[in-house]
Tab-separated table of C-alpha atoms in Angstrom:
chain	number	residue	atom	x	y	z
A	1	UNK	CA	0.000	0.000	0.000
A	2	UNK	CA	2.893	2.248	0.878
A	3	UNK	CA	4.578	1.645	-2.426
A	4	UNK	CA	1.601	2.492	-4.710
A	5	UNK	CA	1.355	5.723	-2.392
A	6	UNK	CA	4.890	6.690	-2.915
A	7	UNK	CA	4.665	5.751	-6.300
A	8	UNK	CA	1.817	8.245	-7.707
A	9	UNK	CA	3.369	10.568	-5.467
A	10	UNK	CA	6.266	12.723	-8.016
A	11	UNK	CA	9.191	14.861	-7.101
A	12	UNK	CA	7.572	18.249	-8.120
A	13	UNK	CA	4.369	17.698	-6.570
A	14	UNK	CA	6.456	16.481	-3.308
A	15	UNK	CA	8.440	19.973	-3.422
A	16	UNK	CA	5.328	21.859	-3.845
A	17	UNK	CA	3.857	20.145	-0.768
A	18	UNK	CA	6.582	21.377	0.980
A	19	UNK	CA	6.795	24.430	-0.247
A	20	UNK	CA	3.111	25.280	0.979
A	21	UNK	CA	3.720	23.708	4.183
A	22	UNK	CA	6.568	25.974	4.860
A	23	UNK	CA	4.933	29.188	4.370
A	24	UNK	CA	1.964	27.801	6.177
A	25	UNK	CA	4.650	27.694	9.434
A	26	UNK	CA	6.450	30.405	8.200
A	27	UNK	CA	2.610	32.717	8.135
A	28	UNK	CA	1.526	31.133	11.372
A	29	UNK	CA	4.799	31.589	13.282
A	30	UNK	CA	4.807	35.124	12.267
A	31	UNK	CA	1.285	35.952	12.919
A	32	UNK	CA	1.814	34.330	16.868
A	33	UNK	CA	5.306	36.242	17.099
A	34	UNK	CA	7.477	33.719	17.032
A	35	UNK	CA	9.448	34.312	14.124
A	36	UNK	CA	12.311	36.318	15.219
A	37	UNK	CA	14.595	35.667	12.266
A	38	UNK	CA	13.066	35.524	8.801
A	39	UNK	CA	15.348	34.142	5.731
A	40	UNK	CA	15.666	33.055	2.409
A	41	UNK	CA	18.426	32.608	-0.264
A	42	UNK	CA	18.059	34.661	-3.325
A	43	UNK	CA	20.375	33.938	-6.701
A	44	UNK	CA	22.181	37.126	-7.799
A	45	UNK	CA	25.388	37.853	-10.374
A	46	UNK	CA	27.842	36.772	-7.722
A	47	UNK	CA	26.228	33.649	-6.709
A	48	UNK	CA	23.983	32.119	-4.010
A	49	UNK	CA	23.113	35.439	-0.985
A	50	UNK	CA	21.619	34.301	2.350
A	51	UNK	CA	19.428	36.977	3.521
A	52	UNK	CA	18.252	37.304	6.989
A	53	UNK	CA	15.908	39.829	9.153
A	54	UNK	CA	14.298	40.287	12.067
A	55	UNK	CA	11.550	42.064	12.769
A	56	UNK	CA	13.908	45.371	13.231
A	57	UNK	CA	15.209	44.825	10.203
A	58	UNK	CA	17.658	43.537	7.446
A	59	UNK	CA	20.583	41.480	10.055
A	60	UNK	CA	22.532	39.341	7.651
A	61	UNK	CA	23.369	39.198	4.083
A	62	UNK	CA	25.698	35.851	3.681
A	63	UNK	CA	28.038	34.587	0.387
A	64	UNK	CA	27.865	30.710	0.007
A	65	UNK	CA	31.641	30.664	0.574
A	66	UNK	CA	30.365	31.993	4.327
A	67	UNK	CA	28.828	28.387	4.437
A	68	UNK	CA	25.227	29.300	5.203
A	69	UNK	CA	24.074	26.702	7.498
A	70	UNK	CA	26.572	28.128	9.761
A	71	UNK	CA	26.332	31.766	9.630
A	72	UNK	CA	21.972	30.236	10.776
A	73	UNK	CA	23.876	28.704	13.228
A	74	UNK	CA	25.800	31.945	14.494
A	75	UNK	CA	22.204	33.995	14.225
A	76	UNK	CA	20.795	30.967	16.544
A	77	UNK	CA	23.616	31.700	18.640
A	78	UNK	CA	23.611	35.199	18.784
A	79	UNK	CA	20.406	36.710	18.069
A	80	UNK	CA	17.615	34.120	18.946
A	81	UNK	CA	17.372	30.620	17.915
A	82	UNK	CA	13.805	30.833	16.945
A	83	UNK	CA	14.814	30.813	12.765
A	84	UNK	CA	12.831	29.816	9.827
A	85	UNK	CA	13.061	30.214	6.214
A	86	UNK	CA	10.228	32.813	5.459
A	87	UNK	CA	11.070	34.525	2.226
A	88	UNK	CA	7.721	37.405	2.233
A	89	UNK	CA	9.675	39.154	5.040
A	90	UNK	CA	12.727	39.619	2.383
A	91	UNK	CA	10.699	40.534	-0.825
A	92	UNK	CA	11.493	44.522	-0.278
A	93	UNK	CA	15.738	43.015	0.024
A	94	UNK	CA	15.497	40.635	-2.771
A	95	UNK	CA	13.310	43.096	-4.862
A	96	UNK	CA	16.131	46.019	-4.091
A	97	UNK	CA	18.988	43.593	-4.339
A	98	UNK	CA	17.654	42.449	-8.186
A	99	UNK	CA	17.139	46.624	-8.574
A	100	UNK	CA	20.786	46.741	-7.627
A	101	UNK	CA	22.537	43.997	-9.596
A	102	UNK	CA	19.763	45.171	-13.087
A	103	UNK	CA	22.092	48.781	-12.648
A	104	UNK	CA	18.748	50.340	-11.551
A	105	UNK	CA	19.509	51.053	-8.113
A	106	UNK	CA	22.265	53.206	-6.315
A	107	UNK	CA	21.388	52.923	-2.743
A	108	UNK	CA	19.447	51.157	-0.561
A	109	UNK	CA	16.367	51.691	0.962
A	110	UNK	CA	16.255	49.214	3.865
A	111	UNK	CA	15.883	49.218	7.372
A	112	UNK	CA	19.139	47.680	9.222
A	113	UNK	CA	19.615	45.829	12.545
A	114	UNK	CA	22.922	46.262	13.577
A	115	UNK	CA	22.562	43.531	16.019
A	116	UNK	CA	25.717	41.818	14.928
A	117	UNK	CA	28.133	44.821	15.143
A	118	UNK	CA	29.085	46.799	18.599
A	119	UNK	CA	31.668	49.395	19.265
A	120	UNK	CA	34.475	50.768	16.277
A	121	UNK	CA	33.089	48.135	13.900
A	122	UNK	CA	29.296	49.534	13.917
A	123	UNK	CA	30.864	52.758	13.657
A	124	UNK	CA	33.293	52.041	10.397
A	125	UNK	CA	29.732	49.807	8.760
A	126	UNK	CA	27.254	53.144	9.576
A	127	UNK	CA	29.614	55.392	7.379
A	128	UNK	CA	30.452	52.833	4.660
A	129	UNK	CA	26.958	53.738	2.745
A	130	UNK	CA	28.546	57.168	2.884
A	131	UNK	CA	30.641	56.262	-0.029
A	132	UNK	CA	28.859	57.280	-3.164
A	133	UNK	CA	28.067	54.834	-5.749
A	134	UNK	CA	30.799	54.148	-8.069
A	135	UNK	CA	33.518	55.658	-6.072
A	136	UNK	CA	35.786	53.996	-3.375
A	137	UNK	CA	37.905	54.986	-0.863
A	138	UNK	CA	40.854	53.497	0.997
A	139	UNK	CA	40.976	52.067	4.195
A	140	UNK	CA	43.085	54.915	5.498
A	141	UNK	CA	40.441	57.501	3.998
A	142	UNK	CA	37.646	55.814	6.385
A	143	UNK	CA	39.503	55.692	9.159
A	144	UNK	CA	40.152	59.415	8.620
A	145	UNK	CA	36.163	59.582	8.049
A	146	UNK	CA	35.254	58.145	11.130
A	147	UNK	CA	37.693	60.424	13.404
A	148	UNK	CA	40.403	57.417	13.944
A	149	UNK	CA	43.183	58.268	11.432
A	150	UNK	CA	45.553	55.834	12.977
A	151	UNK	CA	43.080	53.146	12.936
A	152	UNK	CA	43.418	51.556	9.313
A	153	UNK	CA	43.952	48.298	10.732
A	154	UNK	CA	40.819	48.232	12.655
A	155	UNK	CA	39.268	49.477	9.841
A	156	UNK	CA	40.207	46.565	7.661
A	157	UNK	CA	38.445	44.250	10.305
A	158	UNK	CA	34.886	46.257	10.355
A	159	UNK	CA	34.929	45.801	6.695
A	160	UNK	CA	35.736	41.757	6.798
A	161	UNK	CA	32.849	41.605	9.455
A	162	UNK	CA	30.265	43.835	7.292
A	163	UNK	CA	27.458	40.965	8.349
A	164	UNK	CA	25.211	43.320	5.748
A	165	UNK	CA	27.634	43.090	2.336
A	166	UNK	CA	26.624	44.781	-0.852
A	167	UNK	CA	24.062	46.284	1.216
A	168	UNK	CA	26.422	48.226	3.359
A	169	UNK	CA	28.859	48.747	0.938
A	170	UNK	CA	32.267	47.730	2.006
A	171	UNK	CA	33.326	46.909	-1.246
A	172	UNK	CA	33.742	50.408	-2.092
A	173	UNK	CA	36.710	50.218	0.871
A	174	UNK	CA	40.226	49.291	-1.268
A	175	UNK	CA	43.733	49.514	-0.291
A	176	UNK	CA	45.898	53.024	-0.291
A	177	UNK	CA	48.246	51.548	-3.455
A	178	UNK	CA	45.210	50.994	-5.676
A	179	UNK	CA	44.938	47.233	-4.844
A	180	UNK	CA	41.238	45.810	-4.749
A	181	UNK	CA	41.744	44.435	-1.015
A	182	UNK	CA	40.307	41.436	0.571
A	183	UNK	CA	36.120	40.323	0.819
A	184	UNK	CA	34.131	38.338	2.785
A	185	UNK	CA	32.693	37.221	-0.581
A	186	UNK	CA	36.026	36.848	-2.518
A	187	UNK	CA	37.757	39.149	-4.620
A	188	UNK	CA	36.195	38.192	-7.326
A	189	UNK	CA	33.075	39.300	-6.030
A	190	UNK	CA	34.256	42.995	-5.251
A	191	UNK	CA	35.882	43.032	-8.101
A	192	UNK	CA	32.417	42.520	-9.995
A	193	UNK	CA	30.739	44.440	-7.609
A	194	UNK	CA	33.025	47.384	-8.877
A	195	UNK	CA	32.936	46.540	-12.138
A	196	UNK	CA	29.041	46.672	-12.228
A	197	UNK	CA	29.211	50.308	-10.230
A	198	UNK	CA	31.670	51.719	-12.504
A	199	UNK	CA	29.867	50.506	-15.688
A	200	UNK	CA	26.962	52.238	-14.371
């Protein structure tokens, strides 16, 4: 009986199931207040983003090479473990993000929780959207920017924390000599991410 069940039963319609059922938990969670931490992954130019928010707002953009069933594991750990994959409360993020990587949008329009940042490195990430579009500076300019002209170093370790890439744009952050600098996403990620900017 179980075989003829499993049987009729094909992959699509199986994934479909479980597509509904998730945003049936996803809806219901939400609507009792127990989502604290809404995400979804979302395809873009340079490859697989995680995208996470609570109910403040947008708390973690991830790269795949960030492996993201651990950087769920660090929002478990840090924020609240009470996580589910519930893609509505990203639509405005993915729908900006696609805006972005079309060449239609400049800046974002999100709202942030800064949850995973504290101290120097929330400073450095609240100033990095003050780079315009297109432009960079070095790491020796923002650490001029932010009052802490000695601080380059430190500077260089907000922007490999950035839990909010692309959106907070630490790309735009590139060494003194000209080089690209390092990326949480690889650099040849900010290298496209450039690229795209200065096309534009």
């Amino acid at each position: 009986m179980s075989e003829k069940i499993t049987d009729t039963l094909s992959a699509p319609a199986d994934t479909d199931a479980l597509a509904r059922l998730r945003a049936r938990l996803a809806a219901s969670a939400e609507a009792d207040g127990l989502l604290d931490i809404a995400y979804t992954v979302v395809d873009s130019p340079v490859g697989g983003l995680l995208l996470a928010a609570t109910e403040r707002g947008l708390v973690r953009v991830a790269y795949a090479r960030e492996d993201h069933d651990a950087v769920l594991e660090t929002l478990a750990q840090k924020v609240s473990p009470r996580v589910l994959r519930a893609p509505r409360r990203l639509d405005a993020t993915a729908r900006e993000l696609d805006e972005y990587f079309a060449g239609r949008r400049t800046a974002f329009d999100l709202p942030l929780d800064h949850a995973l940042s504290h101290g120097f490195r929330q400073l450095v990430q609240s100033r990095l959207p003050d780079i315009d579009y297109g432009t960079t500076l070095s790491y020796k300019q923002v650490a001029e920017l932010v009052g802490s002209p000695a601080a380059v170093r430190a500077v260089g370790t907000a922007c490999a924390t950035n839990p909010l890439p692309v959106v907070v744009p630490c790309h735009r952050v590139v060494k003194s000599d000209g080089g690209i600098g390092q990326y949480v996403g690889g650099v040849e990620a900010k290298a496209a991410l450039l690229e795209l900017e200065s096309a534009a």
